[in-house]
Amino acid sequence: MTEHFDVVVIGAGPAGYVAAIRCAQLGMKTACIDQWLDADGKPALGGTCLNVGCIPSKSLLESSERFMQVRDELQDHGIKVAGVELDLATMLKRKDKVVRDLTGGIEQLFRANGVIAIHGRGQLQAGKQVAVTEQGKSESRVISGEHIILAPGSSPAQLDHVALQGDVVVDSTGALEFRDVPQQLGIIGAGAIGLELGSVWRRLGAQSVTLLEAQDSFLPMVDQQVAKQALRSFTAQGLDIRLDSRVTDCEVTDKGAEVQYQIGDENHYARFDRLIVAVGRRPNTADIAADEATLLLDEWGLIHVDDHCKTNLPGVYAIGDAVRGPMLAHKGSEEGVMVAERIAGHPVAMNYDTVPSVIYTRPEVAWVGQSEEALKSVGTAYNSGVFPFTASGRARALGDTDGFIKVLADAQTDRLLGVHMVGPHCSELISEAVIAMQLGGSAEDVCMTVFAHPTLSESFHEAALAAHDRAVHIAPRRKRSQKGTRKTR
Ligand code: FAD
Ligand code: NAD
């Protein structure tokens, strides 16, 4: 007899495992199928994020930043340290342990909540049935669900003319595993992965880090005032970011990866001992459903869903990287919660306008809501306030004054429309703006809030004050007012 569940989830990344836990918490009999195997061939929950994404990359970013601080920055604080050495093997081992502890933690959460984990591959069939091929078994069995949640995630995009090769040409997963520090590191793509992993290896001692980026603008999805500041800071750190660069060929020889690329009409050549391909990710949807299931995909292979993550099939939902929207762990997790609640009959909706984004470089780049460019393009009148970290007492004490916080508020209603940051600890600071925006707050609300002194958070306060021409700790800027566009304060 076919085993029947209230909910069957395919995929245990941050979208799928959170959906499964919430469904179980809401009293539903839930199974979660996942096929991920770790380097030892053992099942590991958590998907890309925990195994080869957010967590290992942040572990290396943290370790490499500490190494760099001890090596290069402590003397400014009057601390003399001699004989600083990198023990990369220990650093990588630590990263692997952080991953293992967290993936094991999800297994425990599944057990504690009564989620049944099935290690293997799942495929949606017609009629809300799922064919399951468990690890180590060749035969598949069929289970069914009153509701099905598809959360198969994504994998690194490949380039036709740049084949991955051993540890010389790698994707983001390989770039978390280099056994020695690359000397001449090349990266194709100056997006989140390229910048974060490029920073890791530069801090650990790579002589050169060159990022070849196809687009002619840097971080086009980011407010351009922030992007410009970030580009200046990254360049000063030795990240050589070459925009408008199109790689046309790559050959691995005994000299390393030999790359031909074009900037405009000019041909260029570069040789790297390691090359990372970081040109985005593609949804894992090729085999997620049998043809008879008639699941609708869009032209990019994303599963077609509405605002509530319903697919074209009744009772079938899809969430996370496999559907439209930013490929971010927290976005997928919140979709998982929304779908679980809706299955339980609670009419909740997710606010996509307040999903924050962060790039975990130094300085960190973080934003929520609309950029100045986006507001201009639709003719929304807004007020803008900027506060630089050079004017923050806490940033001075930290010795980390690169960057600023910028607040954009509606010129008529004063409602916060966007908050953009580049600077120290912005990955944490951005949540203050997210909460303010989620609660429908205005710049005035932020102005009227008391912030502890001395904190970096005060810079958010001051940026909101600046949007009202009331910043205390910077000299007033000359006003420029334009109807329908910007009123600079
Ligand atoms: P995934 O995490 O990809 O999980 C999908 C799971 O489903 C996988 O385990 C997969 O094996 C399994 N699966 C797929 N098909 C099947 C099937 N047919 N049967 C059974 N199982 C299946 N995002 C952030 O928000 N912050 C970050 O700091 C961040 N850093 C990143 C760093 C790197 C290097 C990378 C690569 C990504 C990073 N991301 C980050 C992106 C983040 O990892 C993804 O957005 C997130 O993992 C997507 O979650 P998901 O659950 O949709 O998919
Ligand atoms: P991305 O989309 O952030 O950046 C890819 C970059 O590669 C883009 O700038 C693109 O223009 C460029 N590119 C594409 N094709 C190219 C080519 N042929 N030659 C040169 N450049 C090319 O993707 P990513 O950095 O690979 O990251 C993948 C996903 O993972 C993203 O959606 C990202 O949001 C997510 N991620 C998030 C974080 C974070 O939240 N901090 C960190 C890492 C990854």
mmCIF file of N, CA and C in Angstrom, residues 261-358:
data_model
loop_
_atom_site.group_PDB
_atom_site.id
_atom_site.type_symbol
_atom_site.label_atom_id
_atom_site.label_comp_id
_atom_site.label_asym_id
_atom_site.label_seq_id
_atom_site.Cartn_x
_atom_site.Cartn_y
_atom_site.Cartn_z
ATOM 1 N N TYR A 261 40.258 36.538 -22.823
ATOM 2 C CA TYR A 261 39.013 37.283 -22.631
ATOM 3 C C TYR A 261 39.068 38.590 -23.402
ATOM 4 N N GLN A 262 37.867 39.162 -23.579
ATOM 5 C CA GLN A 262 37.774 40.419 -24.339
ATOM 6 C C GLN A 262 37.203 41.513 -23.463
ATOM 7 N N ILE A 263 37.796 42.706 -23.594
ATOM 8 C CA ILE A 263 37.175 43.902 -23.008
ATOM 9 C C ILE A 263 36.888 44.801 -24.194
ATOM 10 N N GLY A 264 35.606 45.027 -24.459
ATOM 11 C CA GLY A 264 35.246 45.705 -25.712
ATOM 12 C C GLY A 264 35.755 44.868 -26.876
ATOM 13 N N ASP A 265 36.534 45.513 -27.793
ATOM 14 C CA ASP A 265 37.069 44.769 -28.941
ATOM 15 C C ASP A 265 38.471 44.237 -28.685
ATOM 16 N N GLU A 266 39.011 44.563 -27.497
ATOM 17 C CA GLU A 266 40.402 44.174 -27.226
ATOM 18 C C GLU A 266 40.498 42.757 -26.672
ATOM 19 N N ASN A 267 41.474 42.002 -27.194
ATOM 20 C CA ASN A 267 41.710 40.659 -26.671
ATOM 21 C C ASN A 267 42.716 40.730 -25.531
ATOM 22 N N HIS A 268 42.461 39.949 -24.488
ATOM 23 C CA HIS A 268 43.372 39.903 -23.339
ATOM 24 C C HIS A 268 43.670 38.454 -22.986
ATOM 25 N N TYR A 269 44.806 38.281 -22.302
ATOM 26 C CA TYR A 269 45.209 36.950 -21.859
ATOM 27 C C TYR A 269 45.593 37.042 -20.393
ATOM 28 N N ALA A 270 45.242 36.023 -19.622
ATOM 29 C CA ALA A 270 45.707 35.987 -18.223
ATOM 30 C C ALA A 270 45.957 34.536 -17.832
ATOM 31 N N ARG A 271 46.925 34.354 -16.932
ATOM 32 C CA ARG A 271 47.212 32.999 -16.446
ATOM 33 C C ARG A 271 46.992 32.981 -14.931
ATOM 34 N N PHE A 272 46.255 31.990 -14.492
ATOM 35 C CA PHE A 272 45.962 31.873 -13.058
ATOM 36 C C PHE A 272 46.365 30.487 -12.582
ATOM 37 N N ASP A 273 46.824 30.375 -11.324
ATOM 38 C CA ASP A 273 47.057 29.000 -10.854
ATOM 39 C C ASP A 273 45.752 28.351 -10.404
ATOM 40 N N ARG A 274 44.758 29.162 -10.061
ATOM 41 C CA ARG A 274 43.414 28.633 -9.770
ATOM 42 C C ARG A 274 42.398 29.589 -10.382
ATOM 43 N N LEU A 275 41.300 28.999 -10.836
ATOM 44 C CA LEU A 275 40.241 29.818 -11.447
ATOM 45 C C LEU A 275 38.895 29.360 -10.868
ATOM 46 N N ILE A 276 38.136 30.312 -10.360
ATOM 47 C CA ILE A 276 36.805 29.995 -9.810
ATOM 48 C C ILE A 276 35.747 30.497 -10.787
ATOM 49 N N VAL A 277 34.821 29.621 -11.147
ATOM 50 C CA VAL A 277 33.697 30.045 -11.982
ATOM 51 C C VAL A 277 32.531 30.359 -11.040
ATOM 52 N N ALA A 278 32.121 31.624 -10.996
ATOM 53 C CA ALA A 278 31.066 32.065 -10.063
ATOM 54 C C ALA A 278 30.098 32.966 -10.829
ATOM 55 N N VAL A 279 29.359 32.352 -11.748
ATOM 56 C CA VAL A 279 28.521 33.133 -12.674
ATOM 57 C C VAL A 279 27.031 32.889 -12.442
ATOM 58 N N GLY A 280 26.664 32.669 -11.193
ATOM 59 C CA GLY A 280 25.258 32.483 -10.865
ATOM 60 C C GLY A 280 24.914 31.019 -10.658
ATOM 61 N N ARG A 281 23.637 30.757 -10.406
ATOM 62 C CA ARG A 281 23.189 29.391 -10.129
ATOM 63 C C ARG A 281 21.939 29.071 -10.943
ATOM 64 N N ARG A 282 21.739 27.795 -11.202
ATOM 65 C CA ARG A 282 20.591 27.338 -11.989
ATOM 66 C C ARG A 282 19.726 26.422 -11.135
ATOM 67 N N PRO A 283 18.392 26.519 -11.307
ATOM 68 C CA PRO A 283 17.508 25.682 -10.475
ATOM 69 C C PRO A 283 17.650 24.192 -10.797
ATOM 70 N N ASN A 284 17.538 23.341 -9.754
ATOM 71 C CA ASN A 284 17.624 21.884 -9.926
ATOM 72 C C ASN A 284 16.237 21.336 -10.295
ATOM 73 N N THR A 285 15.789 21.664 -11.483
ATOM 74 C CA THR A 285 14.414 21.284 -11.810
ATOM 75 C C THR A 285 14.294 20.336 -12.998
ATOM 76 N N ALA A 286 15.455 19.931 -13.571
ATOM 77 C CA ALA A 286 15.371 19.120 -14.798
ATOM 78 C C ALA A 286 14.546 17.848 -14.576
ATOM 79 N N ASP A 287 14.737 17.170 -13.426
ATOM 80 C CA ASP A 287 14.017 15.903 -13.179
ATOM 81 C C ASP A 287 13.105 15.972 -11.968
ATOM 82 N N ILE A 288 12.728 17.151 -11.578
ATOM 83 C CA ILE A 288 11.964 17.239 -10.329
ATOM 84 C C ILE A 288 10.557 16.648 -10.487
ATOM 85 N N ALA A 289 10.061 16.627 -11.718
ATOM 86 C CA ALA A 289 8.711 16.082 -11.935
ATOM 87 C C ALA A 289 8.693 15.230 -13.212
ATOM 88 N N ALA A 290 7.950 14.135 -13.161
ATOM 89 C CA ALA A 290 7.754 13.322 -14.366
ATOM 90 C C ALA A 290 6.893 14.123 -15.351
ATOM 91 N N ASP A 291 7.043 13.839 -16.633
ATOM 92 C CA ASP A 291 6.278 14.587 -17.643
ATOM 93 C C ASP A 291 4.772 14.534 -17.363
ATOM 94 N N GLU A 292 4.304 13.341 -16.927
ATOM 95 C CA GLU A 292 2.856 13.163 -16.689
ATOM 96 C C GLU A 292 2.332 14.084 -15.586
ATOM 97 N N ALA A 293 3.252 14.572 -14.738
ATOM 98 C CA ALA A 293 2.799 15.437 -13.644
ATOM 99 C C ALA A 293 2.365 16.806 -14.179
ATOM 100 N N THR A 294 2.857 17.175 -15.360
ATOM 101 C CA THR A 294 2.555 18.467 -16.032
ATOM 102 C C THR A 294 2.847 19.692 -15.156
ATOM 103 N N LEU A 295 3.982 19.634 -14.463
ATOM 104 C CA LEU A 295 4.420 20.794 -13.662
ATOM 105 C C LEU A 295 4.943 21.869 -14.606
ATOM 106 N N LEU A 296 4.507 23.093 -14.391
ATOM 107 C CA LEU A 296 4.894 24.191 -15.279
ATOM 108 C C LEU A 296 6.199 24.848 -14.819
ATOM 109 N N LEU A 297 7.184 24.892 -15.741
ATOM 110 C CA LEU A 297 8.432 25.621 -15.476
ATOM 111 C C LEU A 297 8.446 26.853 -16.363
ATOM 112 N N ASP A 298 9.220 27.874 -15.977
ATOM 113 C CA ASP A 298 9.328 29.033 -16.859
ATOM 114 C C ASP A 298 10.560 28.894 -17.764
ATOM 115 N N GLU A 299 10.840 29.941 -18.546
ATOM 116 C CA GLU A 299 11.899 29.835 -19.554
ATOM 117 C C GLU A 299 13.296 29.651 -18.951
ATOM 118 N N TRP A 300 13.455 29.998 -17.643
ATOM 119 C CA TRP A 300 14.759 29.810 -16.978
ATOM 120 C C TRP A 300 14.821 28.491 -16.208
ATOM 121 N N GLY A 301 13.763 27.691 -16.337
ATOM 122 C CA GLY A 301 13.749 26.414 -15.619
ATOM 123 C C GLY A 301 13.259 26.560 -14.190
ATOM 124 N N LEU A 302 12.820 27.759 -13.810
ATOM 125 C CA LEU A 302 12.265 27.940 -12.464
ATOM 126 C C LEU A 302 10.840 27.392 -12.429
ATOM 127 N N ILE A 303 10.446 26.838 -11.296
ATOM 128 C CA ILE A 303 9.072 26.330 -11.168
ATOM 129 C C ILE A 303 8.137 27.535 -11.078
ATOM 130 N N HIS A 304 7.126 27.544 -11.923
ATOM 131 C CA HIS A 304 6.206 28.682 -11.968
ATOM 132 C C HIS A 304 5.320 28.673 -10.717
ATOM 133 N N VAL A 305 5.323 29.773 -9.973
ATOM 134 C CA VAL A 305 4.480 29.865 -8.767
ATOM 135 C C VAL A 305 3.810 31.233 -8.694
ATOM 136 N N ASP A 306 2.726 31.301 -7.895
ATOM 137 C CA ASP A 306 2.097 32.603 -7.650
ATOM 138 C C ASP A 306 2.713 33.241 -6.392
ATOM 139 N N ASP A 307 2.111 34.327 -5.906
ATOM 140 C CA ASP A 307 2.678 35.046 -4.748
ATOM 141 C C ASP A 307 2.737 34.169 -3.496
ATOM 142 N N HIS A 308 1.914 33.123 -3.477
ATOM 143 C CA HIS A 308 1.864 32.248 -2.290
ATOM 144 C C HIS A 308 2.570 30.921 -2.537
ATOM 145 N N CYS A 309 3.387 30.896 -3.585
ATOM 146 C CA CYS A 309 4.203 29.714 -3.903
ATOM 147 C C CYS A 309 3.374 28.506 -4.343
ATOM 148 N N LYS A 310 2.166 28.748 -4.849
ATOM 149 C CA LYS A 310 1.366 27.650 -5.420
ATOM 150 C C LYS A 310 1.814 27.424 -6.855
ATOM 151 N N THR A 311 2.016 26.181 -7.241
ATOM 152 C CA THR A 311 2.354 25.879 -8.633
ATOM 153 C C THR A 311 1.070 25.784 -9.451
ATOM 154 N N ASN A 312 1.201 25.347 -10.693
ATOM 155 C CA ASN A 312 0.001 25.179 -11.525
ATOM 156 C C ASN A 312 -0.801 23.948 -11.104
ATOM 157 N N LEU A 313 -0.250 23.103 -10.202
ATOM 158 C CA LEU A 313 -0.926 21.866 -9.816
ATOM 159 C C LEU A 313 -1.568 22.030 -8.437
ATOM 160 N N PRO A 314 -2.851 21.703 -8.281
ATOM 161 C CA PRO A 314 -3.488 21.856 -6.972
ATOM 162 C C PRO A 314 -2.762 21.047 -5.896
ATOM 163 N N GLY A 315 -2.524 21.682 -4.755
ATOM 164 C CA GLY A 315 -1.874 20.984 -3.634
ATOM 165 C C GLY A 315 -0.371 20.850 -3.766
ATOM 166 N N VAL A 316 0.189 21.416 -4.837
ATOM 167 C CA VAL A 316 1.647 21.326 -5.018
ATOM 168 C C VAL A 316 2.234 22.739 -4.946
ATOM 169 N N TYR A 317 3.216 22.917 -4.074
ATOM 170 C CA TYR A 317 3.862 24.216 -3.849
ATOM 171 C C TYR A 317 5.336 24.108 -4.211
ATOM 172 N N ALA A 318 5.974 25.243 -4.466
ATOM 173 C CA ALA A 318 7.428 25.235 -4.696
ATOM 174 C C ALA A 318 8.024 26.475 -4.049
ATOM 175 N N ILE A 319 9.222 26.313 -3.471
ATOM 176 C CA ILE A 319 9.843 27.381 -2.677
ATOM 177 C C ILE A 319 11.361 27.402 -2.886
ATOM 178 N N GLY A 320 11.990 28.495 -2.447
ATOM 179 C CA GLY A 320 13.455 28.567 -2.418
ATOM 180 C C GLY A 320 14.061 28.936 -3.764
ATOM 181 N N ASP A 321 15.288 28.486 -3.966
ATOM 182 C CA ASP A 321 16.044 28.854 -5.172
ATOM 183 C C ASP A 321 15.374 28.373 -6.457
ATOM 184 N N ALA A 322 14.493 27.382 -6.361
ATOM 185 C CA ALA A 322 13.878 26.815 -7.563
ATOM 186 C C ALA A 322 12.714 27.655 -8.071
ATOM 187 N N VAL A 323 12.391 28.757 -7.372
ATOM 188 C CA VAL A 323 11.316 29.640 -7.849
ATOM 189 C C VAL A 323 11.831 31.078 -7.972
ATOM 190 N N ARG A 324 11.018 31.932 -8.569
ATOM 191 C CA ARG A 324 11.411 33.345 -8.813
ATOM 192 C C ARG A 324 11.856 34.043 -7.525
ATOM 193 N N GLY A 325 12.585 35.140 -7.713
ATOM 194 C CA GLY A 325 13.044 35.920 -6.559
ATOM 195 C C GLY A 325 14.510 35.669 -6.283
ATOM 196 N N PRO A 326 15.066 36.409 -5.319
ATOM 197 C CA PRO A 326 16.499 36.259 -5.056
ATOM 198 C C PRO A 326 16.829 34.868 -4.518
ATOM 199 N N MET A 327 18.004 34.360 -4.927
ATOM 200 C CA MET A 327 18.437 33.046 -4.434
ATOM 201 C C MET A 327 19.117 33.247 -3.087
ATOM 202 N N LEU A 328 18.319 33.362 -2.052
ATOM 203 C CA LEU A 328 18.833 33.610 -0.704
ATOM 204 C C LEU A 328 18.200 32.636 0.269
ATOM 205 N N ALA A 329 18.989 32.174 1.221
ATOM 206 C CA ALA A 329 18.510 31.157 2.157
ATOM 207 C C ALA A 329 17.292 31.653 2.943
ATOM 208 N N HIS A 330 17.382 32.882 3.465
ATOM 209 C CA HIS A 330 16.296 33.373 4.324
ATOM 210 C C HIS A 330 15.013 33.603 3.540
ATOM 211 N N LYS A 331 15.147 33.933 2.256
ATOM 212 C CA LYS A 331 13.942 34.078 1.417
ATOM 213 C C LYS A 331 13.256 32.716 1.279
ATOM 214 N N GLY A 332 14.045 31.662 1.031
ATOM 215 C CA GLY A 332 13.482 30.312 0.894
ATOM 216 C C GLY A 332 12.856 29.832 2.192
ATOM 217 N N SER A 333 13.521 30.106 3.306
ATOM 218 C CA SER A 333 12.992 29.659 4.605
ATOM 219 C C SER A 333 11.641 30.320 4.897
ATOM 220 N N GLU A 334 11.552 31.611 4.622
ATOM 221 C CA GLU A 334 10.288 32.304 4.906
ATOM 222 C C GLU A 334 9.177 31.827 3.977
ATOM 223 N N GLU A 335 9.548 31.476 2.737
ATOM 224 C CA GLU A 335 8.533 30.885 1.850
ATOM 225 C C GLU A 335 8.068 29.550 2.427
ATOM 226 N N GLY A 336 9.013 28.806 3.009
ATOM 227 C CA GLY A 336 8.664 27.522 3.617
ATOM 228 C C GLY A 336 7.657 27.695 4.746
ATOM 229 N N VAL A 337 7.886 28.706 5.576
ATOM 230 C CA VAL A 337 6.963 28.971 6.691
ATOM 231 C C VAL A 337 5.597 29.398 6.132
ATOM 232 N N MET A 338 5.637 30.298 5.119
ATOM 233 C CA MET A 338 4.363 30.775 4.552
ATOM 234 C C MET A 338 3.532 29.609 4.023
ATOM 235 N N VAL A 339 4.194 28.702 3.273
ATOM 236 C CA VAL A 339 3.452 27.595 2.666
ATOM 237 C C VAL A 339 2.904 26.675 3.756
ATOM 238 N N ALA A 340 3.711 26.386 4.771
ATOM 239 C CA ALA A 340 3.237 25.512 5.864
ATOM 240 C C ALA A 340 1.994 26.127 6.517
ATOM 241 N N GLU A 341 2.068 27.425 6.798
ATOM 242 C CA GLU A 341 0.933 28.098 7.443
ATOM 243 C C GLU A 341 -0.310 28.068 6.542
ATOM 244 N N ARG A 342 -0.108 28.277 5.263
ATOM 245 C CA ARG A 342 -1.257 28.306 4.356
ATOM 246 C C ARG A 342 -1.887 26.919 4.230
ATOM 247 N N ILE A 343 -1.031 25.890 4.227
ATOM 248 C CA ILE A 343 -1.575 24.522 4.187
ATOM 249 C C ILE A 343 -2.426 24.282 5.437
ATOM 250 N N ALA A 344 -1.968 24.841 6.561
ATOM 251 C CA ALA A 344 -2.714 24.669 7.815
ATOM 252 C C ALA A 344 -3.953 25.579 7.875
ATOM 253 N N GLY A 345 -4.170 26.342 6.829
ATOM 254 C CA GLY A 345 -5.387 27.161 6.764
ATOM 255 C C GLY A 345 -5.221 28.573 7.293
ATOM 256 N N HIS A 346 -3.972 28.974 7.536
ATOM 257 C CA HIS A 346 -3.744 30.343 8.029
ATOM 258 C C HIS A 346 -3.386 31.237 6.840
ATOM 259 N N PRO A 347 -4.170 32.271 6.572
ATOM 260 C CA PRO A 347 -3.971 33.044 5.338
ATOM 261 C C PRO A 347 -2.812 34.038 5.427
ATOM 262 N N VAL A 348 -1.593 33.544 5.641
ATOM 263 C CA VAL A 348 -0.469 34.476 5.766
ATOM 264 C C VAL A 348 0.151 34.753 4.393
ATOM 265 N N ALA A 349 0.806 35.880 4.281
ATOM 266 C CA ALA A 349 1.515 36.233 3.045
ATOM 267 C C ALA A 349 2.912 36.691 3.431
ATOM 268 N N MET A 350 3.817 36.583 2.475
ATOM 269 C CA MET A 350 5.183 36.992 2.763
ATOM 270 C C MET A 350 5.437 38.376 2.149
ATOM 271 N N ASN A 351 6.147 39.218 2.861
ATOM 272 C CA ASN A 351 6.462 40.544 2.346
ATOM 273 C C ASN A 351 7.805 40.504 1.620
ATOM 274 N N TYR A 352 7.729 40.328 0.293
ATOM 275 C CA TYR A 352 8.979 40.237 -0.480
ATOM 276 C C TYR A 352 9.719 41.575 -0.526
ATOM 277 N N ASP A 353 9.011 42.682 -0.229
ATOM 278 C CA ASP A 353 9.653 44.006 -0.318
ATOM 279 C C ASP A 353 10.665 44.234 0.793
ATOM 280 N N THR A 354 10.607 43.418 1.837
ATOM 281 C CA THR A 354 11.523 43.663 2.960
ATOM 282 C C THR A 354 12.506 42.505 3.158
ATOM 283 N N VAL A 355 12.782 41.770 2.068
ATOM 284 C CA VAL A 355 13.815 40.722 2.162
ATOM 285 C C VAL A 355 15.180 41.407 2.047
ATOM 286 N N PRO A 356 16.018 41.293 3.073
ATOM 287 C CA PRO A 356 17.334 41.954 2.997
ATOM 288 C C PRO A 356 18.337 41.153 2.185
ATOM 289 N N SER A 357 19.331 41.839 1.657
ATOM 290 C CA SER A 357 20.457 41.189 0.969
ATOM 291 C C SER A 357 21.745 41.645 1.628
ATOM 292 N N VAL A 358 22.709 40.743 1.683
ATOM 293 C CA VAL A 358 23.998 41.080 2.306
ATOM 294 C C VAL A 358 25.120 40.456 1.487
#
